[in-house]
Coordinates of C-alpha atoms and ligand atoms in Angstrom, one line a residue:
X1014 CA -6.1 22.6 3.5
X1015 CA -2.5 21.9 4.4
X1016 CA -0.3 24.6 5.6
X1017 CA 1.3 26.4 2.7
X1018 CA 5.1 26.7 2.5
X1019 CA 7.2 28.6 0.1
X1020 CA 10.2 26.3 0.4
X1021 CA 9.0 23.3 -1.7
X1022 CA 12.0 21.0 -1.5
X1023 CA 12.4 17.6 0.2
X1024 CA 13.9 18.9 3.4
X1025 CA 11.0 21.4 4.1
X1026 CA 8.8 20.4 7.0
X1027 CA 5.1 19.9 6.4
X1028 CA 2.0 20.0 8.6
X1029 CA -0.9 17.6 7.8
X1030 CA -4.5 18.7 8.4
X1031 CA -4.7 16.6 11.6
X1032 CA -1.9 18.7 13.1
X1033 CA 0.9 16.1 12.5
X1034 CA 4.2 18.0 11.9
X1035 CA 6.4 16.1 9.5
X1036 CA 10.2 16.8 9.5
X1037 CA 10.5 16.6 5.8
X1038 CA 8.7 15.5 2.6
X1039 CA 10.0 12.0 2.2
X1040 CA 7.7 9.1 3.0
X1041 CA 8.5 5.4 3.1
X1042 CA 5.5 4.0 1.1
X1043 CA 3.8 0.7 2.1
X1044 CA 5.9 -2.4 1.4
X1045 CA 4.4 -5.7 2.3
X1046 CA 7.1 -7.2 4.6
X1047 CA 5.6 -10.7 5.1
X1048 CA 7.5 -10.9 8.4
X1049 CA 4.6 -11.8 10.6
X1050 CA 4.3 -15.2 12.3
X1051 CA 2.2 -17.9 10.6
X1052 CA -0.4 -16.9 13.1
X1053 CA 0.0 -13.4 11.7
X1054 CA 1.5 -11.6 14.8
X1055 CA 4.2 -9.0 14.5
X1056 CA 7.8 -10.3 15.1
X1057 CA 11.2 -9.1 16.2
X1058 CA 12.3 -9.1 12.5
X1059 CA 9.6 -6.6 11.8
X1060 CA 10.7 -4.5 14.8
X1061 CA 14.3 -4.6 13.5
X1062 CA 13.3 -3.5 10.0
X1063 CA 11.2 -0.6 11.3
X1064 CA 13.9 0.5 13.7
X1065 CA 16.2 0.9 10.6
X1066 CA 13.5 3.0 8.8
X1067 CA 12.9 5.1 11.9
X1068 CA 16.5 6.1 11.9
X1069 CA 16.5 6.4 8.1
X1070 CA 15.4 10.0 8.0
X1071 CA 11.8 9.7 6.6
X1072 CA 9.2 12.2 7.8
X1073 CA 6.5 9.6 7.6
X1074 CA 6.8 5.8 7.5
X1075 CA 3.8 3.8 6.2
X1076 CA 3.8 0.1 7.1
X1077 CA 3.2 -2.7 4.6
X1078 CA -0.4 -3.8 4.4
X1079 CA -1.9 -5.2 7.6
X1080 CA -5.0 -7.3 7.1
X1081 CA -8.3 -6.8 8.9
X1082 CA -9.4 -10.5 8.6
X1083 CA -7.3 -13.6 9.1
X1084 CA -9.6 -15.4 6.7
X1085 CA -8.4 -13.1 3.9
X1086 CA -4.7 -12.8 3.5
X1087 CA -2.6 -11.5 0.6
X1088 CA 0.4 -13.5 1.7
X1089 CA 0.9 -16.2 4.5
X1090 CA 2.9 -14.0 6.8
X1091 CA 0.9 -10.8 6.7
X1092 CA 0.3 -9.2 10.0
X1093 CA -3.5 -9.4 10.9
X1094 CA -5.1 -7.1 13.5
X1095 CA -8.7 -8.0 14.1
X1096 CA -8.7 -8.0 17.9
X1097 CA -6.3 -7.3 20.7
X1098 CA -4.7 -10.7 21.0
X1099 CA -1.3 -9.4 19.8
X1100 CA -1.4 -6.0 21.5
X1101 CA 2.0 -6.3 23.3
X1102 CA 3.7 -7.2 20.0
X1103 CA 1.9 -4.4 18.2
X1104 CA 3.1 -1.9 20.9
X1105 CA 6.7 -3.1 20.5
X1106 CA 6.4 -2.7 16.7
X1107 CA 5.0 0.8 17.1
X1108 CA 7.7 1.8 19.5
X1109 CA 10.5 0.4 17.3
X1110 CA 9.1 2.2 14.3
X1111 CA 9.2 5.5 16.1
X1112 CA 12.5 4.9 18.0
X1113 CA 14.4 7.8 16.5
X1114 CA 11.7 10.2 17.6
X1115 CA 11.9 12.0 14.3
X1116 CA 9.3 10.2 12.2
X1117 CA 5.6 9.4 12.4
X1118 CA 4.3 5.9 11.5
X1119 CA 1.0 5.0 9.9
X1120 CA -0.3 1.5 9.4
X1121 CA -1.7 0.6 6.0
X1122 CA -4.9 -1.5 6.5
X1123 CA -6.2 -3.7 3.8
X1124 CA -8.5 -6.6 2.8
X1125 CA -7.4 -8.4 -0.4
X1126 CA -10.8 -9.4 -1.7
X1127 CA -10.3 -11.6 -4.7
X1128 CA -6.5 -11.0 -4.6
X1129 CA -5.9 -13.7 -2.1
X1130 CA -3.9 -16.6 -3.5
X1131 CA -5.6 -19.9 -3.9
X1132 CA -3.3 -21.7 -1.4
X1133 CA -4.7 -19.3 1.3
X1134 CA -8.2 -18.8 0.0
X1135 CA -9.7 -21.4 -2.4
X1136 CA -12.8 -19.3 -2.5
X1137 CA -12.1 -15.7 -1.6
X1138 CA -14.7 -13.0 -1.3
X1139 CA -15.2 -10.0 -3.6
X1140 CA -17.8 -7.5 -4.7
X1141 CA -18.8 -9.8 -7.6
X1142 CA -17.8 -13.2 -8.8
X1143 CA -15.2 -12.0 -11.2
X1144 CA -11.9 -14.0 -11.1
X1145 CA -8.4 -12.6 -11.6
X1146 CA -7.0 -13.3 -15.1
X1147 CA -3.8 -14.7 -13.7
X1148 CA -4.2 -18.4 -14.4
X1149 CA -4.2 -20.8 -11.6
X1150 CA -3.0 -18.7 -8.7
X1151 CA -6.3 -17.2 -7.5
X1152 CA -9.6 -18.9 -6.9
X1153 CA -12.9 -17.7 -8.3
X1154 CA -14.4 -15.3 -5.7
X1155 CA -17.8 -15.5 -4.1
X1156 CA -19.9 -12.2 -4.0
X1157 CA -20.1 -10.6 -0.6
X1158 CA -23.5 -10.2 1.0
X1159 CA -24.6 -6.8 2.1
X1160 CA -24.3 -7.9 5.8
X1161 CA -20.7 -9.1 5.1
X1162 CA -19.8 -5.8 3.5
X1163 CA -21.0 -4.0 6.7
X1164 CA -19.0 -6.4 8.8
X1165 CA -15.8 -5.7 6.8
X1166 CA -16.2 -2.0 7.2
X1167 CA -16.5 -2.5 10.9
X1168 CA -13.3 -4.6 10.8
X1169 CA -11.4 -1.8 9.2
X1170 CA -12.6 0.6 11.9
X1171 CA -11.7 -1.8 14.7
X1172 CA -8.2 -2.5 13.2
X1173 CA -7.6 1.3 12.9
X1174 CA -8.7 1.8 16.5
X1175 CA -6.4 -1.0 17.8
X1176 CA -3.3 0.1 16.0
X1177 CA -3.7 3.7 17.0
X1178 CA -4.3 2.5 20.6
X1179 CA -1.0 0.5 20.2
X1180 CA 1.0 3.7 19.5
X1181 CA 0.9 4.2 15.8
X1182 CA 0.1 7.7 14.6
X1183 CA -2.5 6.9 12.0
X1184 CA -3.7 4.6 9.3
X1185 CA -3.8 4.5 5.5
X1186 CA -6.7 2.7 3.8
X1187 CA -5.3 0.7 0.8
X1188 CA -7.7 1.5 -2.0
X1189 CA -5.3 0.9 -4.8
X1190 CA -3.6 -2.0 -6.7
X1191 CA -6.7 -4.1 -7.2
X1192 CA -7.4 -5.0 -3.5
X1193 CA -10.9 -5.1 -2.1
X1194 CA -11.6 -1.3 -1.8
X1195 CA -10.3 -0.8 -5.4
X1196 CA -12.4 -3.9 -6.5
X1197 CA -15.4 -2.0 -5.3
X1198 CA -14.4 1.1 -7.4
X1199 CA -13.9 -0.8 -10.7
X1200 CA -16.8 -1.6 -12.9
X1201 CA -15.0 -4.7 -14.0
X1202 CA -14.8 -6.3 -10.6
X1203 CA -17.9 -4.6 -9.1
X1204 CA -20.9 -5.7 -11.1
X1205 CA -23.4 -5.3 -8.2
X1206 CA -26.6 -3.5 -8.6
X1207 CA -27.4 -2.7 -5.0
X1208 CA -26.3 0.1 -2.7
X1209 CA -22.7 -1.0 -3.2
X1210 CA -22.5 -0.9 -7.0
X1211 CA -24.3 0.0 -10.3
X1212 CA -22.9 3.5 -10.8
X1213 CA -19.8 5.5 -9.8
X1214 CA -21.5 6.9 -6.7
X1215 CA -22.4 3.5 -5.3
X1216 CA -19.1 2.0 -6.3
X1217 CA -17.2 4.5 -4.2
X1218 CA -19.5 4.1 -1.2
X1219 CA -17.4 1.3 0.3
X1220 CA -14.4 3.5 0.5
X1221 CA -16.3 6.5 1.8
X1222 CA -17.9 4.4 4.5
X1223 CA -14.4 3.1 5.5
X1224 CA -13.2 6.7 5.8
X1225 CA -16.3 7.8 7.9
X1226 CA -16.3 4.8 10.2
X1227 CA -12.5 4.9 10.8
X1228 CA -12.6 8.6 11.5
X1229 CA -15.4 8.2 14.0
X1230 CA -13.2 5.6 15.9
X1231 CA -9.7 7.2 15.7
X1232 CA -10.7 10.9 16.1
X1233 CA -9.3 13.9 14.3
X1234 CA -5.8 14.0 15.9
X1235 CA -4.7 10.6 14.4
X1236 CA -3.8 10.6 10.8
X1237 CA -6.1 9.1 8.1
X1238 CA -4.9 8.7 4.6
X1239 CA -6.0 6.8 1.4
X1240 CA -3.9 5.2 -1.3
X1241 CA -5.8 5.5 -4.5
X1242 CA -5.3 4.4 -8.1
X1243 CA -5.2 7.1 -10.8
X1244 CA -6.6 4.3 -13.0
X1245 CA -6.3 0.5 -13.2
X1246 CA -5.1 0.7 -16.8
X1247 CA -7.7 -1.9 -18.0
X1248 CA -10.3 -1.4 -20.7
X1249 CA -13.7 -1.0 -19.1
X1250 CA -12.1 -0.6 -15.7
X1251 CA -11.6 2.3 -13.2
X1252 CA -10.9 5.3 -15.3
X1253 CA -9.1 8.6 -14.5
X1254 CA -12.4 10.4 -14.8
X1255 CA -14.0 8.2 -12.2
X1256 CA -11.0 8.6 -10.0
X1257 CA -11.5 12.4 -10.1
X1258 CA -15.0 11.8 -8.7
X1259 CA -13.5 9.8 -5.9
X1260 CA -11.0 12.6 -5.2
X1261 CA -13.8 15.1 -5.0
X1262 CA -15.7 12.9 -2.6
X1263 CA -12.6 12.3 -0.4
X1264 CA -12.0 16.1 -0.4
X1265 CA -15.4 16.6 1.1
X1266 CA -14.7 13.9 3.8
X1267 CA -11.5 15.8 4.9
X1268 CA -8.8 13.1 4.9
X1269 CA -5.2 14.0 5.9
X1270 CA -3.3 12.6 2.9
X1271 CA -4.1 11.2 -0.5
X1272 CA -1.4 8.9 -2.0
X1273 CA -1.5 8.5 -5.7
X1274 CA -0.6 5.2 -7.4
X1275 CA -2.0 3.0 -10.1
X1276 CA -2.3 -0.5 -11.5
X1277 CA -3.4 -3.9 -10.3
X1278 CA -1.8 -7.4 -10.2
X1279 CA -3.1 -7.9 -13.8
X1280 CA -1.5 -4.6 -14.9
X1281 CA 1.3 -3.7 -12.7
X1282 CA 1.6 0.1 -13.5
X1283 CA 2.5 0.9 -9.9
X1284 CA 6.0 -0.5 -10.5
X1285 CA 6.5 0.9 -14.0
X1286 CA 4.7 -1.8 -15.9
X1287 CA 1.8 -1.4 -18.3
X1288 CA 0.5 2.1 -18.8
X1289 CA 2.8 3.9 -16.5
X1290 CA 5.7 5.0 -18.7
X1291 CA 4.1 5.7 -22.0
X1292 CA 5.2 9.3 -22.4
X1293 CA 8.7 10.7 -22.8
X1294 CA 7.9 13.5 -20.4
X1295 CA 7.0 10.9 -17.7
X1296 CA 10.4 9.3 -18.2
X1297 CA 12.2 12.6 -17.8
X1298 CA 10.3 13.4 -14.6
X1299 CA 10.7 9.9 -13.3
X1300 CA 7.3 9.9 -11.5
X1301 CA 4.8 7.5 -13.2
X1302 CA 1.7 9.4 -12.1
X1303 CA 2.9 13.1 -11.9
X1304 CA 0.7 14.3 -14.8
X1305 CA -2.3 12.8 -13.1
X1306 CA -1.3 14.4 -9.8
X1307 CA -1.2 17.8 -11.4
X1308 CA -4.8 17.3 -12.5
X1309 CA -5.8 16.1 -9.1
X1310 CA -4.2 19.2 -7.5
X1311 CA -6.6 21.5 -9.4
X1312 CA -9.5 20.1 -7.4
X1313 CA -8.3 18.3 -4.3
X1314 CA -8.2 20.1 -0.9
X1315 CA -6.1 17.5 1.0
X1316 CA -2.3 17.1 0.8
X1317 CA -1.1 14.8 -2.0
X1318 CA 1.7 12.2 -2.0
X1319 CA 3.1 10.8 -5.1
X1320 CA 4.7 7.3 -5.3
X1321 CA 6.2 5.4 -8.1
X1322 CA 9.4 5.8 -10.0
X1323 CA 11.0 8.7 -8.2
X1324 CA 14.7 8.1 -7.7
X1325 CA 16.7 11.3 -8.0
X1326 CA 16.6 14.3 -5.6
X1327 CA 16.2 16.6 -8.6
X1328 CA 13.1 14.8 -9.8
X1329 CA 11.7 14.8 -6.2
X1330 CA 12.3 18.5 -5.8
X1331 CA 10.8 19.2 -9.2
X1332 CA 7.6 17.3 -8.3
X1333 CA 7.4 19.5 -5.2
X1334 CA 8.3 22.7 -6.9
X1335 CA 5.5 22.4 -9.5
X1336 CA 3.2 22.4 -6.5
X1337 CA 1.5 19.3 -7.8
X1338 CA 2.3 17.3 -4.7
X1339 CA 3.4 17.8 -1.1
X1340 CA 5.0 14.5 -0.2
X1341 CA 7.2 12.0 -2.1
X1342 CA 6.7 8.3 -1.6
X1343 CA 9.7 5.9 -1.9
X1344 CA 9.1 2.2 -2.1
X1345 CA 11.7 -0.1 -3.7
X1346 CA 14.6 2.2 -2.9
X1347 CA 13.7 1.9 0.8
X1348 CA 14.3 -1.9 0.5
X1349 CA 17.9 -1.4 -0.5
X1350 CA 18.8 1.8 1.5
X1351 CA 16.8 2.2 4.6
X1352 CA 18.7 5.4 5.5
X1353 CA 18.2 6.9 2.0
X1354 CA 15.8 9.7 3.1
X1355 CA 18.3 11.1 5.6
X1356 CA 21.1 11.0 3.1
X1357 CA 19.0 12.7 0.4
X1358 CA 17.8 15.4 2.8
X1359 CA 21.3 16.1 4.1
X1360 CA 22.6 16.3 0.6
X1361 CA 24.9 13.3 1.0
X1362 CA 23.3 11.5 -1.8
X1363 CA 21.8 12.7 -5.1
X1364 CA 19.7 9.6 -5.9
X1365 CA 18.7 6.2 -4.8
X1366 CA 20.7 3.2 -5.9
X1367 CA 19.5 1.9 -9.2
X1368 CA 17.4 -1.2 -8.4
X1369 CA 18.2 -4.3 -10.2
X1370 CA 15.2 -5.3 -12.3
X1371 CA 14.4 -8.7 -13.7
X1372 CA 13.3 -8.1 -17.3
X1373 CA 12.8 -11.2 -19.4
X1374 CA 10.0 -9.6 -21.4
X1375 CA 7.5 -12.1 -19.9
X1376 CA 5.1 -9.8 -18.0
X1377 CA 4.0 -12.1 -15.2
X1378 CA 7.5 -13.3 -14.4
X1379 CA 8.9 -9.8 -14.6
X1380 CA 6.3 -8.4 -12.2
X1381 CA 6.8 -11.4 -9.8
X1382 CA 10.6 -10.9 -10.0
X1383 CA 10.3 -7.3 -9.1
X1384 CA 8.2 -8.0 -6.0
X1385 CA 10.1 -11.0 -4.8
X1386 CA 13.6 -9.6 -5.2
X1387 CA 12.6 -6.6 -3.1
X1388 CA 10.7 -8.6 -0.5
X1389 CA 13.7 -10.8 0.1
X1390 CA 15.8 -7.6 0.6
X1391 CA 13.3 -6.7 3.4
X1392 CA 13.8 -10.1 4.9
X1393 CA 17.6 -9.5 5.0
X1394 CA 17.1 -6.1 6.8
X1395 CA 14.8 -7.9 9.2
X1396 CA 17.6 -10.3 10.0
X1397 CA 19.9 -7.4 10.7
X1398 CA 21.9 -7.8 7.5
X1399 CA 22.4 -5.2 4.8
X1400 CA 20.5 -5.5 1.6
X1401 CA 22.3 -7.3 -1.2
X1402 CA 21.8 -5.2 -4.2
X1403 CA 24.0 -7.4 -6.4
X1404 CA 21.9 -10.5 -5.7
X1405 CA 20.7 -12.3 -8.8
X1406 CA 17.0 -11.8 -9.3
X1407 CA 16.5 -15.6 -9.8
X1408 CA 17.8 -16.2 -6.3
X1409 CA 15.2 -13.8 -5.0
X1410 CA 12.4 -15.5 -6.8
X1411 CA 13.5 -18.9 -5.6
X1412 CA 13.9 -17.9 -2.0
X1413 CA 10.6 -16.1 -2.1
X1414 CA 8.6 -18.9 -3.7
X1415 CA 10.1 -21.5 -1.3
X1416 CA 9.2 -19.4 1.8
X1417 CA 5.8 -18.5 0.5
X1418 CA 4.7 -22.0 -0.6
X1419 CA 6.1 -23.4 2.7
X1420 CA 4.2 -20.8 4.7
X1421 CA 1.0 -21.5 2.7
X1422 CA 1.3 -25.2 3.3
X1423 CA 1.9 -24.8 7.0
X1424 CA -1.0 -22.4 7.3
X1425 CA -3.2 -25.1 5.6
X1426 CA -2.0 -27.5 8.2
X1427 CA -2.8 -25.1 11.0
X1428 CA -6.4 -25.1 9.6
X1429 CA -6.8 -21.4 9.4
X1430 CA -10.3 -20.0 9.4
X1431 CA -11.9 -19.6 6.0
X1432 CA -14.8 -17.8 4.5
Ligands
FMN2763 C1 8.0 -5.7 -2.3 C2 6.9 -4.7 -2.4 C3 5.8 -4.8 -1.6 C4 4.8 -3.8 -1.7 N1 3.7 -3.8 -0.9 C5 2.8 -2.8 -0.9 C6 1.8 -2.8 0.1 O1 1.7 -3.6 1.0 N2 0.9 -1.8 -0.1 C7 0.9 -0.8 -1.1 O2 0.1 0.1 -1.1 N3 1.9 -0.9 -2.0 C8 2.8 -1.8 -1.9 N4 3.9 -1.8 -2.8 C9 3.9 -0.7 -3.8 C10 4.8 0.4 -3.3 O3 4.2 1.0 -2.2 C11 5.0 1.5 -4.4 O4 3.7 2.0 -4.7 C12 5.6 1.0 -5.6 O5 6.7 0.2 -5.3 C13 6.1 2.1 -6.5 O6 7.0 3.0 -5.9 P1 8.6 2.9 -6.1 O7 8.8 3.1 -7.6 O8 9.2 4.0 -5.3 O9 9.0 1.5 -5.7 C14 4.9 -2.8 -2.7 C15 6.0 -2.8 -3.6 C16 7.0 -3.7 -3.5 C17 8.2 -3.7 -4.4

């Protein structure tokens, strides 16, 4: 159990079970930067961006998702760590992200499973052959063999070992937002009837094996966290009740931090889309998943982090005061104001800048606009420029699509390895 503290406000320090002492309760949540090379190595732009966050006053910084297999990318310029070929660049990234000496940095590690765009993976792999219902962009997946599943678990462990060896303080397993680990958890995407599916116990086995295998490789002094969906907000999908079973199992494993989120590409609740803002009380408290966190708190033994929708210091303090969560995750605000955490903690700011949202009422375009606009802000920070919060959303979509399609086409030309 995490060390109890009576002073539950954002500036209070906090000690994680692995002994990591955080300066405060604010965490930069994972934001996929897409700032790797087309051969998926870390770059100077990535270093520049993380230097800004290191000086930004966060207790903990969690990187955007780093992939464990170059055959399975979420985006063309993801960083991939599957061996030590980019170790010097990884070490530079780790050093940059801890330059201020006041924050810890964890690497989020991920495999997209079926959520790998067609331009990168015409035939991605997944627990079962269930395609995403986003027309055209994603290929129909092939079901993984049991041997391939074992191999992927080994990849996560190896990636974790390498990044910790490079100087990062820990890892977070991405088991939310419809990526491979969350595909295993959902009865919609996991229709297997072997040791990896068929009932809730077997569906959560992939995640638990990841936790065990990674812990065995990184030891107990490095941090190990999990980002988990409260639900995927789809009929017949991963329910809140099933997620509570996963929380119980993770409590028994003894992880250092559980981050609560929700949604998938098909139902983007993690960013305030479907399912997240149904109740008036949720709106008042800002946080999309706070009520769920309160229920998790009743049974979980590990520290909890809540991400999604929190903008004002008052709402962050309230979420901490209730005792439901220990840490506050900030995603989109960190794209606009990398130094936001420090200003909130010092009382120089009462809230994050309102983010500019593209809301045309067309779900897919709106979700894409939200992601692309923020991604292009990260690219500006990576070039050493300030974010441009007044930028028109359509400019963000256009820049993003041009760069991503271009990157995808070049990757095709490079003949990347495929499953
Ligand atoms: C551009 C962008 C990239 C993201 N990339 C990731 C990611 O790599 N991994 C992840 O777990 N969540 C990712 N997210 C989700 C955020 O971590 C966070 O859960 C979400 O934005 C809600 O928090 P917020 O309301 O503070 O933005 C991303 C969000 C945005 C806007």
